[in-house]
Amino acid sequence: MFSIPVFFESFGPLLWAARYTLLISFLGIGLGLILGALICAARLSPYAILRRFAAVWVSFLRGVPLLVQLLVFYYALPVIGLDVPAFVAAIVTVGICASAYISEIWRGAINALPRGQSEAAIAIGMSPRDVWSRVVLPQAVSLSLPALINELILLVKASSLVSVVGILEITRSSQAQAATTFRPLEVYLAAACIYLMINLCLAALGRYLEHRTTV
Amino acid sequence: MQASSVEIRKVNKFYGPFHALKDIDLSIPPGKVTCLIGPSGSGKSTLLRCMNFLEEYDSGEVRIDGQLIGYDAPGKRMSGRKLREMRRSIGMVFQQFNLWPHMTAHENVAEGLIRVRGLSKADAMTRAADALAKVGLADKMGNHPSRLSGGQQQRVAIARAIAMEPKLMLFDEPTSALDPELVGEVLNVMKTLASEGMTMVVVTHEMGFAAHVADQVAFLEKGELVDVDTPSGILHHPKDARIQSFLRTYHERNSF
């Protein structure tokens, strides 16, 4: 029998655990946006060595599962003498992994802009910096918003993987509760509801931002 | 109004093995309208884009008021700053308008004044409003480009260029992307500009404009400058067989 009280009772600890899910996703995408911008800049730079580096970065990080990256990173850090908390290791790994996808999202958005957009700016004598900050980036950011929100939603779900390094986020918390209550269905269903609520909110945020930036 | 002259000497341009401009010689006198005509792929747009160095020419010289553009000396590239300095006084209007879609018409025109001319935002907005009024769009200033017709967008693009007070205006097929009924409003703005003594170089397929407004017409084909003459010399009494055949095709297509 499905126990409705157990289902509702499991929300409390799971919502508390959701703070880790949110922190890891948001800090992860924050780091991913910064690193992704750098990688994208390297990919579009006139220097072959930077382009090569960015291409290798992207293909390696996209080619290895996040779960494996987490484990490698978590166990590699102490080997090179860095003792960082699991939480930090998780954010860094998620951010690095996201940077590979985000740099490609931005590269696509920038390449999607017609050449004439920057040519018009160059023709009136704008400096390269102004061409980027006033013409290319504002349009690239708004073009990339749907894909970035998509990436953020993927990260929220992927953050469940950091349970393997012992962080008590939603998924690990639900596993623990399932083990103590012997009511896995109720607990996991509650966890599913929380993930869904978070991601519905993010999707709504995405629609709002898109609406604001579309002309 | 100060008007620039352009001197083009022995200009060559290659795209890989493709010889896009072959030893072009052309003088653009100050305050006059020069139309570049010819079949598509003839190199007329490329030649126009060499005049503000959006297109790099490989050899020869393009001089604006005597000053070489793009190079300090043959083969030695000019610094970005110096090139931007020269581009400030050269306006350009594109076939696809190339307005910035995230800005209103007013902001499109003011942007260059703020970023390039260093005007305060208030001054730039006032000057931009004047420029828009001049092209008959005072009532559309607050619109984004997506809320303007093609003809209106192209007039905003012209306002964006003339607000910078250029001494030379380059038009790259300014009416080719427009619905036929919208061509007139753009050509009228260009005629006004011509009557004020602006040096204008216009790549166009509008033979009517070339015939009535141009002071000289240059005909290009396959990267060669075939002839330069008065509009009537090129359009009514063409000497070269290539021009005759081009005009024959043009008349056939436009007759009914």
Tab-separated table of C-alpha atoms in Angstrom:
chain	number	residue	atom	x	y	z
A	1	MET	CA	0.000	0.000	0.000
A	2	PHE	CA	1.177	3.498	-0.838
A	3	SER	CA	1.496	5.492	2.381
A	4	ILE	CA	0.413	9.067	1.868
A	5	PRO	CA	1.739	10.242	5.293
A	6	VAL	CA	5.223	8.848	4.523
A	7	PHE	CA	5.109	10.542	1.143
A	8	PHE	CA	4.418	13.936	2.716
A	9	GLU	CA	6.756	13.455	5.669
A	10	SER	CA	9.685	12.781	3.375
A	11	PHE	CA	9.389	16.265	1.855
A	12	GLY	CA	10.893	17.969	4.911
A	13	PRO	CA	14.371	16.420	4.800
A	14	LEU	CA	14.359	16.376	1.000
A	15	LEU	CA	13.605	20.092	0.738
A	16	TRP	CA	16.426	20.732	3.203
A	17	ALA	CA	18.720	18.597	1.060
A	18	ALA	CA	17.592	20.561	-2.003
A	19	ARG	CA	19.794	23.438	-0.888
A	20	TYR	CA	22.805	21.417	-2.000
A	21	THR	CA	21.176	20.565	-5.284
A	22	LEU	CA	20.471	24.243	-5.924
A	23	LEU	CA	23.860	25.460	-4.720
A	24	ILE	CA	25.740	22.950	-6.818
A	25	SER	CA	23.619	23.666	-9.901
A	26	PHE	CA	23.761	27.437	-9.624
A	27	LEU	CA	27.400	27.750	-8.600
A	28	GLY	CA	28.200	25.095	-11.184
A	29	ILE	CA	26.485	26.987	-13.988
A	30	GLY	CA	28.059	30.237	-12.745
A	31	LEU	CA	31.498	28.711	-13.036
A	32	GLY	CA	30.467	27.089	-16.306
A	33	LEU	CA	29.405	30.468	-17.742
A	34	ILE	CA	32.737	32.066	-16.853
A	35	LEU	CA	34.873	29.155	-18.047
A	36	GLY	CA	32.604	28.671	-21.050
A	37	ALA	CA	33.110	32.311	-22.067
A	38	LEU	CA	36.884	31.880	-21.840
A	39	ILE	CA	36.834	28.631	-23.790
A	40	CYS	CA	34.553	30.162	-26.404
A	41	ALA	CA	36.887	33.167	-26.691
A	42	ALA	CA	39.812	30.771	-27.115
A	43	ARG	CA	37.891	28.828	-29.740
A	44	LEU	CA	37.230	32.000	-31.742
A	45	SER	CA	40.663	33.545	-31.189
A	46	PRO	CA	43.132	34.125	-34.001
A	47	TYR	CA	45.728	31.960	-32.217
A	48	ALA	CA	45.816	28.361	-33.396
A	49	ILE	CA	47.229	27.098	-30.094
A	50	LEU	CA	44.282	28.538	-28.124
A	51	ARG	CA	41.781	27.179	-30.618
A	52	ARG	CA	43.389	23.745	-30.358
A	53	PHE	CA	43.325	23.854	-26.567
A	54	ALA	CA	39.656	24.839	-26.530
A	55	ALA	CA	38.752	22.105	-29.002
A	56	VAL	CA	40.510	19.472	-26.894
A	57	TRP	CA	38.891	20.809	-23.714
A	58	VAL	CA	35.436	20.578	-25.258
A	59	SER	CA	35.844	17.141	-26.773
A	60	PHE	CA	37.356	15.589	-23.631
A	61	LEU	CA	34.769	16.965	-21.255
A	62	ARG	CA	31.903	16.097	-23.534
A	63	GLY	CA	33.286	12.649	-24.123
A	64	VAL	CA	33.562	11.498	-20.497
A	65	PRO	CA	30.458	10.957	-18.337
A	66	LEU	CA	30.035	13.495	-15.542
A	67	LEU	CA	29.879	10.670	-13.020
A	68	VAL	CA	33.316	9.439	-14.048
A	69	GLN	CA	34.660	12.999	-14.079
A	70	LEU	CA	33.397	13.486	-10.534
A	71	LEU	CA	35.052	10.329	-9.297
A	72	VAL	CA	38.328	11.053	-11.072
A	73	PHE	CA	38.411	14.625	-9.851
A	74	TYR	CA	37.452	13.706	-6.296
A	75	TYR	CA	40.108	11.029	-5.993
A	76	ALA	CA	42.742	12.887	-8.026
A	77	LEU	CA	42.819	16.012	-5.889
A	78	PRO	CA	44.278	14.392	-2.741
A	79	VAL	CA	46.888	12.683	-4.924
A	80	ILE	CA	48.215	16.074	-6.050
A	81	GLY	CA	48.078	17.243	-2.436
A	82	LEU	CA	44.872	19.297	-2.561
A	83	ASP	CA	42.514	18.577	0.281
A	84	VAL	CA	39.273	20.227	-0.730
A	85	PRO	CA	35.837	19.462	0.654
A	86	ALA	CA	33.639	17.194	-1.470
A	87	PHE	CA	31.241	20.108	-1.946
A	88	VAL	CA	33.910	22.268	-3.599
A	89	ALA	CA	35.165	19.404	-5.724
A	90	ALA	CA	31.598	18.789	-6.880
A	91	ILE	CA	30.987	22.409	-7.882
A	92	VAL	CA	34.274	22.650	-9.736
A	93	THR	CA	33.646	19.410	-11.626
A	94	VAL	CA	30.106	20.359	-12.537
A	95	GLY	CA	31.293	23.823	-13.612
A	96	ILE	CA	34.107	22.454	-15.745
A	97	CYS	CA	31.826	19.940	-17.375
A	98	ALA	CA	29.181	22.604	-18.048
A	99	SER	CA	31.806	24.940	-19.534
A	100	ALA	CA	32.312	22.549	-22.433
A	101	TYR	CA	28.644	22.681	-23.386
A	102	ILE	CA	28.211	26.377	-22.620
A	103	SER	CA	31.190	27.387	-24.752
A	104	GLU	CA	29.589	25.563	-27.664
A	105	ILE	CA	26.248	27.236	-26.983
A	106	TRP	CA	27.910	30.644	-27.131
A	107	ARG	CA	29.981	29.825	-30.165
A	108	GLY	CA	26.804	28.786	-31.947
A	109	ALA	CA	25.003	31.978	-30.933
A	110	ILE	CA	27.881	34.201	-32.026
A	111	ASN	CA	28.228	32.398	-35.339
A	112	ALA	CA	24.491	32.687	-35.900
A	113	LEU	CA	24.733	36.482	-36.014
A	114	PRO	CA	24.867	37.803	-39.575
A	115	ARG	CA	28.274	39.259	-40.446
A	116	GLY	CA	26.570	42.495	-41.392
A	117	GLN	CA	25.789	43.186	-37.733
A	118	SER	CA	29.416	43.710	-36.810
A	119	GLU	CA	30.304	45.147	-40.225
A	120	ALA	CA	27.836	47.977	-39.677
A	121	ALA	CA	29.560	48.762	-36.380
A	122	ILE	CA	33.049	48.520	-37.872
A	123	ALA	CA	32.029	50.757	-40.779
A	124	ILE	CA	31.105	53.658	-38.487
A	125	GLY	CA	34.465	53.330	-36.750
A	126	MET	CA	33.615	51.411	-33.581
A	127	SER	CA	36.499	49.809	-31.722
A	128	PRO	CA	36.595	46.002	-31.569
A	129	ARG	CA	35.707	46.217	-27.892
A	130	ASP	CA	32.558	48.242	-28.573
A	131	VAL	CA	31.612	46.005	-31.486
A	132	TRP	CA	31.646	43.080	-29.043
A	133	SER	CA	30.076	44.675	-26.025
A	134	ARG	CA	27.421	46.726	-27.803
A	135	VAL	CA	26.504	44.669	-30.856
A	136	VAL	CA	27.642	41.046	-30.722
A	137	LEU	CA	27.308	40.036	-27.074
A	138	PRO	CA	23.860	41.468	-26.295
A	139	GLN	CA	22.456	39.591	-29.280
A	140	ALA	CA	24.434	36.422	-28.639
A	141	VAL	CA	23.284	36.309	-25.015
A	142	SER	CA	19.637	36.622	-25.941
A	143	LEU	CA	20.019	34.056	-28.732
A	144	SER	CA	21.658	31.620	-26.318
A	145	LEU	CA	19.148	31.990	-23.467
A	146	PRO	CA	16.917	29.034	-24.348
A	147	ALA	CA	19.919	26.740	-24.629
A	148	LEU	CA	21.414	28.070	-21.377
A	149	ILE	CA	18.195	27.467	-19.446
A	150	ASN	CA	18.160	24.001	-20.945
A	151	GLU	CA	21.711	23.488	-19.687
A	152	LEU	CA	20.763	24.709	-16.199
A	153	ILE	CA	17.878	22.235	-16.044
A	154	LEU	CA	20.216	19.455	-17.138
A	155	LEU	CA	22.622	20.479	-14.373
A	156	VAL	CA	19.936	20.342	-11.697
A	157	LYS	CA	19.260	16.762	-12.730
A	158	ALA	CA	22.936	15.915	-13.169
A	159	SER	CA	23.659	17.247	-9.690
A	160	SER	CA	22.110	14.021	-8.388
A	161	LEU	CA	25.388	12.401	-9.441
A	162	VAL	CA	27.369	14.263	-6.766
A	163	SER	CA	25.755	11.921	-4.252
A	164	VAL	CA	28.585	9.538	-5.154
A	165	VAL	CA	31.089	11.780	-3.379
A	166	GLY	CA	28.937	11.864	-0.279
A	167	ILE	CA	27.039	15.118	-0.616
A	168	LEU	CA	23.621	14.931	0.960
A	169	GLU	CA	21.600	16.458	-1.882
A	170	ILE	CA	18.101	15.409	-2.879
A	171	THR	CA	18.969	12.052	-4.377
A	172	ARG	CA	21.288	10.891	-1.610
A	173	SER	CA	18.915	12.143	1.031
A	174	SER	CA	16.091	10.156	-0.551
A	175	GLN	CA	18.265	7.039	-0.675
A	176	ALA	CA	19.003	7.441	3.034
A	177	GLN	CA	15.342	7.920	3.884
A	178	ALA	CA	14.290	5.001	1.751
A	179	ALA	CA	16.721	2.828	3.650
A	180	THR	CA	15.425	3.857	7.061
A	181	THR	CA	11.683	3.955	6.316
A	182	PHE	CA	11.623	0.917	3.993
A	183	ARG	CA	9.272	3.021	1.862
A	184	PRO	CA	11.329	3.662	-1.308
A	185	LEU	CA	8.385	4.417	-3.605
A	186	GLU	CA	6.960	7.194	-1.418
A	187	VAL	CA	10.359	8.775	-0.821
A	188	TYR	CA	11.565	8.635	-4.424
A	189	LEU	CA	8.246	9.955	-5.662
A	190	ALA	CA	8.619	12.903	-3.293
A	191	ALA	CA	12.155	13.459	-4.632
A	192	ALA	CA	10.799	13.377	-8.180
A	193	CYS	CA	8.221	16.008	-7.234
A	194	ILE	CA	10.907	18.305	-5.850
A	195	TYR	CA	13.101	18.012	-8.954
A	196	LEU	CA	10.068	18.695	-11.096
A	197	MET	CA	9.114	21.778	-9.074
A	198	ILE	CA	12.618	23.209	-9.322
A	199	ASN	CA	12.786	22.664	-13.048
A	200	LEU	CA	9.311	24.027	-13.730
A	201	CYS	CA	10.396	27.196	-11.915
A	202	LEU	CA	13.563	27.369	-14.021
A	203	ALA	CA	11.583	26.889	-17.215
A	204	ALA	CA	9.285	29.736	-16.159
A	205	LEU	CA	12.314	31.902	-15.412
A	206	GLY	CA	13.618	31.073	-18.871
A	207	ARG	CA	10.368	32.099	-20.536
A	208	TYR	CA	10.370	35.337	-18.572
A	209	LEU	CA	13.962	36.197	-19.538
A	210	GLU	CA	13.346	35.295	-23.168
A	211	HIS	CA	10.279	37.438	-23.260
A	212	ARG	CA	12.233	40.342	-21.812
A	213	THR	CA	15.118	40.097	-24.253
A	214	THR	CA	13.226	39.382	-27.454
A	215	VAL	CA	12.492	42.447	-29.448
B	1	MET	CA	29.342	70.277	-46.363
B	2	GLN	CA	32.885	69.025	-46.794
B	3	ALA	CA	33.077	66.343	-49.408
B	4	SER	CA	35.811	63.789	-49.934
B	5	SER	CA	37.340	62.535	-53.112
B	6	VAL	CA	38.438	58.964	-53.726
B	7	GLU	CA	41.314	57.942	-55.952
B	8	ILE	CA	41.605	54.294	-56.866
B	9	ARG	CA	44.809	53.204	-58.593
B	10	LYS	CA	45.689	49.758	-59.916
B	11	VAL	CA	43.662	47.966	-57.231
B	12	ASN	CA	43.758	44.176	-57.252
B	13	LYS	CA	41.872	41.786	-55.041
B	14	PHE	CA	42.091	38.012	-54.904
B	15	TYR	CA	39.937	35.433	-53.143
B	16	GLY	CA	42.345	32.537	-53.228
B	17	PRO	CA	42.933	31.916	-56.918
B	18	PHE	CA	39.905	34.015	-57.923
B	19	HIS	CA	40.887	37.430	-59.280
B	20	ALA	CA	38.006	39.593	-58.036
B	21	LEU	CA	39.343	43.045	-58.973
B	22	LYS	CA	41.753	43.528	-61.836
B	23	ASP	CA	43.890	46.683	-61.940
B	24	ILE	CA	40.998	49.019	-61.174
B	25	ASP	CA	41.567	52.722	-61.814
B	26	LEU	CA	38.766	55.093	-60.863
B	27	SER	CA	38.473	58.682	-59.679
B	28	ILE	CA	35.525	59.688	-57.531
B	29	PRO	CA	35.261	63.482	-57.631
B	30	PRO	CA	34.180	65.327	-54.477
B	31	GLY	CA	30.527	66.261	-54.135
B	32	LYS	CA	29.493	64.042	-57.031
B	33	VAL	CA	27.476	60.842	-57.328
B	34	THR	CA	29.201	57.855	-58.874
B	35	CYS	CA	27.174	54.743	-59.660
B	36	LEU	CA	28.820	51.360	-60.029
B	37	ILE	CA	26.845	49.040	-62.255
B	38	GLY	CA	27.399	45.658	-63.814
B	39	PRO	CA	26.280	42.042	-63.627
B	40	SER	CA	26.307	40.269	-60.274
B	41	GLY	CA	29.696	38.907	-59.379
B	42	SER	CA	31.384	41.667	-61.357
B	43	GLY	CA	33.218	42.985	-58.292
B	44	LYS	CA	31.309	46.240	-57.820
B	45	SER	CA	30.429	45.556	-54.176
B	46	THR	CA	33.974	44.390	-53.505
B	47	LEU	CA	35.336	47.594	-55.009
B	48	LEU	CA	32.945	49.669	-52.891
B	49	ARG	CA	33.980	47.803	-49.739
B	50	CYS	CA	37.629	48.502	-50.501
B	51	MET	CA	36.850	52.210	-50.119
B	52	ASN	CA	36.349	51.872	-46.358
B	53	PHE	CA	38.634	48.848	-46.121
B	54	LEU	CA	35.875	46.465	-45.042
B	55	GLU	CA	37.462	44.481	-47.830
B	56	GLU	CA	41.246	44.367	-47.906
B	57	TYR	CA	42.697	44.954	-51.336
B	58	ASP	CA	45.883	43.090	-52.139
B	59	SER	CA	47.717	45.652	-54.243
B	60	GLY	CA	47.246	49.137	-55.590
B	61	GLU	CA	46.020	52.201	-53.754
B	62	VAL	CA	42.734	53.558	-52.493
B	63	ARG	CA	43.133	57.157	-51.344
B	64	ILE	CA	40.504	59.185	-49.512
B	65	ASP	CA	41.370	62.881	-49.900
B	66	GLY	CA	44.868	61.802	-50.777
B	67	GLN	CA	45.296	59.564	-47.731
B	68	LEU	CA	45.883	55.884	-48.335
B	69	ILE	CA	43.266	53.766	-46.522
B	70	GLY	CA	44.165	50.494	-44.838
B	71	TYR	CA	47.904	50.796	-45.344
B	72	ASP	CA	50.543	53.225	-44.076
B	73	ALA	CA	52.618	52.376	-47.105
B	74	PRO	CA	52.124	49.702	-49.741
B	75	GLY	CA	52.195	46.339	-47.968
B	76	LYS	CA	52.309	47.859	-44.463
B	77	ARG	CA	48.977	47.626	-42.628
B	78	MET	CA	47.600	50.678	-40.922
B	79	SER	CA	46.943	50.557	-37.168
B	80	GLY	CA	43.379	49.818	-36.081
B	81	ARG	CA	43.093	53.202	-34.432
B	82	LYS	CA	44.123	55.108	-37.540
B	83	LEU	CA	41.793	53.054	-39.722
B	84	ARG	CA	38.875	53.735	-37.351
B	85	GLU	CA	39.750	57.417	-37.495
B	86	MET	CA	39.388	57.342	-41.291
B	87	ARG	CA	36.190	55.297	-41.214
B	88	ARG	CA	34.505	57.881	-39.013
B	89	SER	CA	34.069	60.180	-41.963
B	90	ILE	CA	32.927	57.442	-44.363
B	91	GLY	CA	29.290	56.391	-44.076
B	92	MET	CA	28.109	53.058	-45.362
B	93	VAL	CA	24.657	51.724	-46.169
B	94	PHE	CA	24.189	48.003	-46.740
B	95	GLN	CA	21.838	45.957	-48.862
B	96	GLN	CA	20.485	44.167	-45.764
B	97	PHE	CA	20.271	47.420	-43.706
B	98	ASN	CA	22.197	45.775	-40.846
B	99	LEU	CA	20.360	47.699	-38.158
B	100	TRP	CA	20.958	46.378	-34.659
B	101	PRO	CA	17.732	44.595	-33.710
B	102	HIS	CA	18.175	45.005	-29.938
B	103	MET	CA	18.106	48.806	-30.202
B	104	THR	CA	15.351	51.225	-31.224
B	105	ALA	CA	15.758	53.300	-34.377
B	106	HIS	CA	16.773	56.214	-32.158
B	107	GLU	CA	19.396	54.146	-30.334
B	108	ASN	CA	20.718	52.699	-33.593
B	109	VAL	CA	21.487	56.213	-34.795
B	110	ALA	CA	22.801	57.490	-31.458
B	111	GLU	CA	25.110	54.531	-30.785
B	112	GLY	CA	27.925	55.636	-33.086
B	113	LEU	CA	27.710	59.211	-31.856
B	114	ILE	CA	28.197	58.023	-28.281
B	115	ARG	CA	30.789	55.291	-28.850
B	116	VAL	CA	32.750	56.737	-31.740
B	117	ARG	CA	32.275	60.498	-31.565
B	118	GLY	CA	32.252	60.545	-27.777
B	119	LEU	CA	29.100	62.654	-27.481
B	120	SER	CA	27.125	62.657	-24.249
B	121	LYS	CA	24.018	60.532	-24.354
B	122	ALA	CA	21.755	63.597	-24.339
B	123	ASP	CA	23.595	65.292	-27.213
B	124	ALA	CA	23.724	62.059	-29.177
B	125	MET	CA	19.990	61.498	-28.769
B	126	THR	CA	19.255	65.057	-29.970
B	127	ARG	CA	21.506	64.699	-33.006
B	128	ALA	CA	20.066	61.258	-33.737
B	129	ALA	CA	16.549	62.677	-33.617
B	130	ASP	CA	17.579	65.369	-36.120
B	131	ALA	CA	19.036	62.762	-38.462
B	132	LEU	CA	15.896	60.658	-38.242
B	133	ALA	CA	13.734	63.696	-38.894
B	134	LYS	CA	15.798	64.363	-42.002
B	135	VAL	CA	14.935	60.947	-43.429
B	136	GLY	CA	11.277	61.474	-42.516
B	137	LEU	CA	11.125	59.127	-39.545
B	138	ALA	CA	10.696	61.498	-36.626
B	139	ASP	CA	7.542	59.617	-35.629
B	140	LYS	CA	9.178	56.159	-35.704
B	141	MET	CA	12.163	56.830	-33.458
B	142	GLY	CA	11.015	54.577	-30.640
B	143	ASN	CA	10.431	51.563	-32.872
B	144	HIS	CA	12.707	48.591	-32.978
B	145	PRO	CA	13.798	47.577	-36.505
B	146	SER	CA	11.418	44.608	-36.490
B	147	ARG	CA	8.542	47.098	-36.267
B	148	LEU	CA	9.641	49.032	-39.350
B	149	SER	CA	9.125	48.345	-43.055
B	150	GLY	CA	12.169	47.611	-45.210
B	151	GLY	CA	12.127	51.122	-46.621
B	152	GLN	CA	11.933	52.629	-43.151
B	153	GLN	CA	14.753	50.385	-41.933
B	154	GLN	CA	16.965	51.487	-44.799
B	155	ARG	CA	16.182	55.127	-44.056
B	156	VAL	CA	17.176	54.562	-40.418
B	157	ALA	CA	20.409	53.023	-41.707
B	158	ILE	CA	21.022	56.137	-43.813
B	159	ALA	CA	20.282	58.318	-40.780
B	160	ARG	CA	22.746	56.241	-38.753
B	161	ALA	CA	25.412	56.987	-41.340
B	162	ILE	CA	24.696	60.701	-41.905
B	163	ALA	CA	24.433	61.434	-38.170
B	164	MET	CA	28.190	60.827	-38.074
B	165	GLU	CA	28.598	63.733	-40.545
B	166	PRO	CA	30.530	61.750	-43.128
B	167	LYS	CA	32.303	63.327	-46.058
B	168	LEU	CA	31.767	60.273	-48.230
B	169	MET	CA	28.819	57.884	-48.396
B	170	LEU	CA	29.021	54.351	-49.742
B	171	PHE	CA	25.810	52.561	-50.728
B	172	ASP	CA	25.942	48.822	-51.370
B	173	GLU	CA	22.802	47.983	-53.356
B	174	PRO	CA	20.648	50.002	-50.953
B	175	THR	CA	17.342	49.125	-52.607
B	176	SER	CA	17.943	45.541	-53.755
B	177	ALA	CA	16.331	43.961	-50.692
B	178	LEU	CA	13.251	46.178	-50.816
B	179	ASP	CA	9.792	45.538	-52.144
B	180	PRO	CA	9.369	47.597	-55.335
B	181	GLU	CA	6.896	50.015	-53.775
B	182	LEU	CA	9.404	50.900	-51.021
B	183	VAL	CA	12.313	51.686	-53.337
B	184	GLY	CA	11.175	55.250	-54.049
B	185	GLU	CA	11.309	56.522	-50.465
B	186	VAL	CA	14.920	55.373	-50.105
B	187	LEU	CA	15.986	56.803	-53.459
B	188	ASN	CA	14.379	60.138	-52.535
B	189	VAL	CA	16.462	60.380	-49.374
B	190	MET	CA	19.539	59.593	-51.439
B	191	LYS	CA	18.621	62.278	-53.998
B	192	THR	CA	18.329	64.857	-51.236
B	193	LEU	CA	21.728	63.850	-49.951
B	194	ALA	CA	23.182	64.152	-53.453
B	195	SER	CA	21.682	67.589	-53.927
B	196	GLU	CA	23.429	68.737	-50.742
B	197	GLY	CA	26.779	67.985	-52.308
B	198	MET	CA	27.663	64.704	-50.592
B	199	THR	CA	30.224	62.525	-52.340
B	200	MET	CA	28.335	59.307	-52.994
B	201	VAL	CA	29.361	55.981	-54.445
B	202	VAL	CA	26.376	53.768	-55.158
B	203	VAL	CA	26.383	50.155	-56.243
B	204	THR	CA	22.979	49.783	-57.817
B	205	HIS	CA	20.722	47.975	-60.222
B	206	GLU	CA	18.437	51.039	-60.371
B	207	MET	CA	19.288	52.310	-63.851
B	208	GLY	CA	16.748	55.099	-63.449
B	209	PHE	CA	18.611	56.423	-60.414
B	210	ALA	CA	21.927	56.113	-62.232
B	211	ALA	CA	20.526	57.977	-65.245
B	212	HIS	CA	18.957	60.834	-63.309
B	213	VAL	CA	21.120	61.330	-60.244
B	214	ALA	CA	24.613	60.092	-61.072
B	215	ASP	CA	27.336	62.394	-62.346
B	216	GLN	CA	29.333	59.448	-63.595
B	217	VAL	CA	28.663	55.769	-64.094
B	218	ALA	CA	31.264	53.027	-63.960
B	219	PHE	CA	30.580	49.656	-65.517
B	220	LEU	CA	32.337	46.581	-64.153
B	221	GLU	CA	32.388	43.044	-65.430
B	222	LYS	CA	34.383	40.037	-64.210
B	223	GLY	CA	36.528	42.236	-61.984
B	224	GLU	CA	37.407	44.662	-64.766
B	225	LEU	CA	36.401	48.276	-65.018
B	226	VAL	CA	35.040	48.287	-68.550
B	227	ASP	CA	34.167	51.969	-68.870
B	228	VAL	CA	33.527	55.157	-66.894
B	229	ASP	CA	31.483	57.911	-68.440
B	230	THR	CA	28.522	60.212	-67.955
B	231	PRO	CA	25.245	58.390	-67.304
B	232	SER	CA	24.112	59.059	-70.841
B	233	GLY	CA	27.434	57.910	-72.237
B	234	ILE	CA	27.121	54.551	-70.496
B	235	LEU	CA	23.360	54.044	-70.559
B	236	HIS	CA	22.370	55.586	-73.888
B	237	HIS	CA	25.503	55.425	-75.998
B	238	PRO	CA	27.474	52.460	-74.695
B	239	LYS	CA	30.616	51.868	-76.724
B	240	ASP	CA	31.628	48.501	-75.316
B	241	ALA	CA	29.811	45.371	-76.443
B	242	ARG	CA	29.689	44.036	-72.866
B	243	ILE	CA	27.765	47.102	-71.702
B	244	GLN	CA	25.436	46.893	-74.686
B	245	SER	CA	24.655	43.269	-73.920
B	246	PHE	CA	24.126	44.004	-70.202
B	247	LEU	CA	21.704	46.811	-71.016
B	248	ARG	CA	19.888	44.683	-73.586
B	249	THR	CA	19.270	42.006	-70.951
B	250	TYR	CA	18.213	44.706	-68.496
B	251	HIS	CA	15.701	46.201	-70.916
B	252	GLU	CA	14.312	42.813	-71.864
B	253	ARG	CA	13.759	41.930	-68.220
B	254	ASN	CA	12.147	45.262	-67.417
B	255	SER	CA	9.885	45.637	-70.428
B	256	PHE	CA	6.341	44.427	-70.642
